[in-house]
Coordinates of C-alpha atoms in Angstrom, one line a residue:
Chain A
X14 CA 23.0 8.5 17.3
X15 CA 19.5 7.2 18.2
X16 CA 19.8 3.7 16.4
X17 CA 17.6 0.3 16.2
X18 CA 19.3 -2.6 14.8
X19 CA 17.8 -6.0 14.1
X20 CA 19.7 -9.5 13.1
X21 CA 18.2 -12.4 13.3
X22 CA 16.3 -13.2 9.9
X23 CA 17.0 -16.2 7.7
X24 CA 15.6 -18.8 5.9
X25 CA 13.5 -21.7 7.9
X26 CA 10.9 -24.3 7.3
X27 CA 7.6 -24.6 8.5
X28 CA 7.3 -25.6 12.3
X29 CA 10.7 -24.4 12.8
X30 CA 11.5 -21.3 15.6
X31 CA 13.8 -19.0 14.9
X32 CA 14.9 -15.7 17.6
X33 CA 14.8 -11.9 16.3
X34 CA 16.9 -9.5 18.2
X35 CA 16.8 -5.6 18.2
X36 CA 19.8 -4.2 19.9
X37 CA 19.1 -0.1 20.9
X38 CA 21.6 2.4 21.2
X39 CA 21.7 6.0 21.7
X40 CA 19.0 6.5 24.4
X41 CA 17.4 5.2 27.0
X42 CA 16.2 2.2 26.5
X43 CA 14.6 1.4 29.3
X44 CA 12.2 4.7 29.2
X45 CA 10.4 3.2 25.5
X46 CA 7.9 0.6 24.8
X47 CA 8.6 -1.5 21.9
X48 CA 6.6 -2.9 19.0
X49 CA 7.7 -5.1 16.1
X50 CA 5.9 -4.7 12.8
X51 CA 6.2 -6.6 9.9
X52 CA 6.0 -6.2 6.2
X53 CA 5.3 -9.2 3.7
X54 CA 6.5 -9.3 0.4
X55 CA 4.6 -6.8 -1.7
X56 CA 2.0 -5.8 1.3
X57 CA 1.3 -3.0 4.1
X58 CA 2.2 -3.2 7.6
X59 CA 0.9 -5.3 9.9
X60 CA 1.5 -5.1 13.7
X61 CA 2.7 -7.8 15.2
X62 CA 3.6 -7.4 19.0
X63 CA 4.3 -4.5 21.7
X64 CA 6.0 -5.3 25.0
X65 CA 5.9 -1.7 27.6
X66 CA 9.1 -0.4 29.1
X67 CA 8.8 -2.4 32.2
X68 CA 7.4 -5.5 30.4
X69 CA 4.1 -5.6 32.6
X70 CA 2.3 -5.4 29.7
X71 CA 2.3 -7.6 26.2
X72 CA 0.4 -7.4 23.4
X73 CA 0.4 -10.1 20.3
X74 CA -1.9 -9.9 17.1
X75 CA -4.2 -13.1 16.9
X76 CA -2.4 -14.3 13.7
X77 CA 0.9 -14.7 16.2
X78 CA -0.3 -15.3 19.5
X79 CA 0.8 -18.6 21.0
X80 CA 3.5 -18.7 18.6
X81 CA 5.7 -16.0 19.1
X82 CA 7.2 -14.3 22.4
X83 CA 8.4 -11.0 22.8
X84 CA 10.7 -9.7 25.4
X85 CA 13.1 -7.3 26.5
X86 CA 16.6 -7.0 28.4
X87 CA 16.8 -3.4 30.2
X88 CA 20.3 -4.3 31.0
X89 CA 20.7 -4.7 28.0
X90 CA 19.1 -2.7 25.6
X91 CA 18.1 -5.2 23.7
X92 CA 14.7 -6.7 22.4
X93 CA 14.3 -10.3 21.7
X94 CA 11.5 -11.8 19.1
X95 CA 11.1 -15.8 19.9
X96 CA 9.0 -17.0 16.8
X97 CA 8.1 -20.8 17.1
X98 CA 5.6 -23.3 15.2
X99 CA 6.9 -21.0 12.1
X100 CA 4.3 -20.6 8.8
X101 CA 4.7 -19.6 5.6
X102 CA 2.2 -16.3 6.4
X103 CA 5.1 -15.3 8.8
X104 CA 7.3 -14.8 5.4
X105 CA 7.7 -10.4 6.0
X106 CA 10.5 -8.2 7.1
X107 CA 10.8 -7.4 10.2
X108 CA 11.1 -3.7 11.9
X109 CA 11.3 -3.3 15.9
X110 CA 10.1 0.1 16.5
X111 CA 10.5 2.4 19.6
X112 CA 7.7 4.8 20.7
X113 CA 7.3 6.1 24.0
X114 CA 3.8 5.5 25.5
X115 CA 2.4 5.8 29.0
X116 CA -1.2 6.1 30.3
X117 CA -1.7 9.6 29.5
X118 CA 1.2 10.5 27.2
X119 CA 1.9 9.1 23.2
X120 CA 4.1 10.5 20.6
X121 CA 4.6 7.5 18.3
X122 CA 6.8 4.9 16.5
X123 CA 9.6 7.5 16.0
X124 CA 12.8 5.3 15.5
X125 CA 12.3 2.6 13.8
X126 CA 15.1 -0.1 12.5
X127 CA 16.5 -1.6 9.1
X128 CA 14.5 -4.5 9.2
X129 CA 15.5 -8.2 9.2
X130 CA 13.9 -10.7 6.3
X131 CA 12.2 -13.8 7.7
X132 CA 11.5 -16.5 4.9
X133 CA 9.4 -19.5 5.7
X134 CA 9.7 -21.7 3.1
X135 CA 9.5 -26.1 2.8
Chain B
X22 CA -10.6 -1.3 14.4
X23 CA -10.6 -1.5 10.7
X24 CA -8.7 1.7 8.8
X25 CA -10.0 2.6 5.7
X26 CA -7.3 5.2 3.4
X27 CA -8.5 6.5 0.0
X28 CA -7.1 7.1 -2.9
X29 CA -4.8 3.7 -3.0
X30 CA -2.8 5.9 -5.4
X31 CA -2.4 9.3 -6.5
X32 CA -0.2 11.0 -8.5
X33 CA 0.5 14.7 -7.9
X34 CA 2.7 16.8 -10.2
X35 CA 5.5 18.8 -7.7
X36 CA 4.3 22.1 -5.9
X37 CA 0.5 20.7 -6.2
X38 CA -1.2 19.6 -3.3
X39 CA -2.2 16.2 -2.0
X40 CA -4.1 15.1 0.3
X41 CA -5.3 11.5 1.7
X42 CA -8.2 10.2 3.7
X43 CA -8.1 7.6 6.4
X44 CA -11.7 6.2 8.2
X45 CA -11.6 4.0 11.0
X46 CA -14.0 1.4 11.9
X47 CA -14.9 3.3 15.4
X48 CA -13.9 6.1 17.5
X49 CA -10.4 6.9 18.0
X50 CA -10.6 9.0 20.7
X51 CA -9.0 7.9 23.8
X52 CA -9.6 8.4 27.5
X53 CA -7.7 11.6 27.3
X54 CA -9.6 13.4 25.4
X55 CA -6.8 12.8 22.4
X56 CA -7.2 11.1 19.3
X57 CA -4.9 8.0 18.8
X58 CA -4.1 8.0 14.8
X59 CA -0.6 8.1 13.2
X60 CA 0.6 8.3 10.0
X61 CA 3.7 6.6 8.8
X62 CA 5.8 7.6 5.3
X63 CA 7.2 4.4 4.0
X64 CA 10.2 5.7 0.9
X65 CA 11.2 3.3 -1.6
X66 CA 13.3 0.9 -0.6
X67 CA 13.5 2.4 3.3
X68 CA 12.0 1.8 6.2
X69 CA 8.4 3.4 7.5
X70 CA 9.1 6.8 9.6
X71 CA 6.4 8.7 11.8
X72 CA 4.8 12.0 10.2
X73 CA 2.2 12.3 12.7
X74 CA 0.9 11.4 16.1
X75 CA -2.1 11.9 18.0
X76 CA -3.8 13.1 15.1
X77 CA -2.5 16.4 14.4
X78 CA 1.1 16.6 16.2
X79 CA 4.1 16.4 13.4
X80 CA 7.0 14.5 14.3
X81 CA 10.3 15.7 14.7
X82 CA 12.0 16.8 11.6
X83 CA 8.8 16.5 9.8
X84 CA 8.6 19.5 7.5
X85 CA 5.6 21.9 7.9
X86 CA 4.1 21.0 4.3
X87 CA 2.7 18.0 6.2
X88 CA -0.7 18.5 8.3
X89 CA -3.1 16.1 10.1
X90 CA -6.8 16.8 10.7
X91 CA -9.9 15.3 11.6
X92 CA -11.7 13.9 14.7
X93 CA -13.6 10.9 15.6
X94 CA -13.6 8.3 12.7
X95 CA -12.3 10.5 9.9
X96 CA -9.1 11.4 9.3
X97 CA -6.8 13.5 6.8
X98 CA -3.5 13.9 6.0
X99 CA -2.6 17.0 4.2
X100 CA 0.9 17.8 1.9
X101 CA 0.5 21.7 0.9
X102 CA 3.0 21.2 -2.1
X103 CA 4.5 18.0 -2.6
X104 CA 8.4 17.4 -3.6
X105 CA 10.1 15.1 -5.3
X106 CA 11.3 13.3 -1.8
X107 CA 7.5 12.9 -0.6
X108 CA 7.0 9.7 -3.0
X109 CA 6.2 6.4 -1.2
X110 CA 3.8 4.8 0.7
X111 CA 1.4 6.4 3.4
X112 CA 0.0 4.7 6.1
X113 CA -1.9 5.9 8.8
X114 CA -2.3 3.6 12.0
X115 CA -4.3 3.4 14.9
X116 CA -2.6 2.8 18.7
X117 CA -5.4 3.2 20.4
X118 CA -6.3 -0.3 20.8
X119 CA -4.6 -3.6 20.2
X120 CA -4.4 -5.2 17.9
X121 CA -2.9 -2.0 16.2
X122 CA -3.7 -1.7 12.7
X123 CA -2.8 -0.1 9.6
X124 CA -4.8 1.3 6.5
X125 CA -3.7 -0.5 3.6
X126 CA -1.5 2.5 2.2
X127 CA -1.5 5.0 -0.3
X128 CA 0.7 4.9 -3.0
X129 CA 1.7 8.6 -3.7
X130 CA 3.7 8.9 -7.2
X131 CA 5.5 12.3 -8.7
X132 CA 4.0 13.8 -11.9

């Protein structure tokens, strides 16, 4: 089965870092850009980052960027959110979220995972 | 780009239509020629799932009840008779650009 699975969420404190991981299984990892997208309590979506499926190219929205760093293990299958210099803002679920992209070529988030609950809190 | 979805909330009695409007803040046409605009389906309690890409293109698994339209800036998404299972949230989504960004959902509710 084609499956995302985060870990990683918890309870921190402001200006504390804490690591998200998405572990893929069930196709080729390698072959899929990433995204992680993140739901606070009661709200929409809001994007967060995307990472392609070499990792030439990473994106971050403003509210994140120089905070948090995404990456990605082919090796592995894995994708890894460091989020450091923590807020409360950054209280949401979050969902890593395949979707194979290319220059010419898009057909969407289409596997997306559970979700893991981040909770910034003093 | 700024999306735009109307009505925040509808409620459509089963075998009715429905249909929701999304308006982005500019073009969302990409170099291609395609238009870059998603919609998600968020069910209680589950995580989002993809309806439509590129506009118009329904996702694997999606049933045929569920059509996207429009070009440019305006956008539609279309259930020709709603079910029981279609309640949640909808969101549609532009990846045309970063950062990517997400209408602020519509709430769809069972009669």
């Amino acid at each position: 089965d084609v499956q995302l699975v985060e870990s990683g969420g918890g309870l921190v404190k402001p200006g504390e870092s804490l690591r998200l991981s998405c572990a893929a299984s069930g196709f080729t990892f390698r072959g899929y850009a990433m995204n992680w997208v993140r739901q606070a309590p009661g709200k929409g979506l809001e994007w967060v980052s995307s990472i392609s499926n070499t990792a030439t190219s990473i994106d971050y929205a403003d509210s994140v960027k120089g905070r948090f760093i995404i990456s990605r293990d082919n090796a592995d299958n894995s994708l890894t959110l460091l989020m450091n210099n923590l807020r409360v803002e950054d209280t949401a679920v979050y969902y890593c979220a395949r979707v194979e992209r290319f220059e010419t070529a898009y057909y969407g988030m289409d596997v997306w995972g559970q979700g893991t609950t981040v909770t910034v809190s003093s | 780009i700024v999306m735009t979805q109307s009505p925040l909330s509808l409620s459509v009695t089963p075998g009715e239509p429905a249909s929701i409007s999304c308006r982005s803040s500019q073009s969302l046409v990409h170099g291609t020629g395609r238009t870059y605009l998603d919609w998600y389906l968020q069910k209680p309690g589950q995580s989002p799932q993809l309806l439509i890409y590129l506009g118009s293109n329904r996702a694997t698994g999606v049933p045929d009840r569920f059509s996207g339209s429009g070009a440019g800036t305006d956008f539609t998404l279309k259930i020709s008779r709603v079910e029981a299972e279609d309640v949640g949230v909808y969101y549609c989504m532009q990846p045309l650009q970063t950062p990517y960004t997400f209408g602020q959902g519509t709430k769809l509710e069972i009669k």
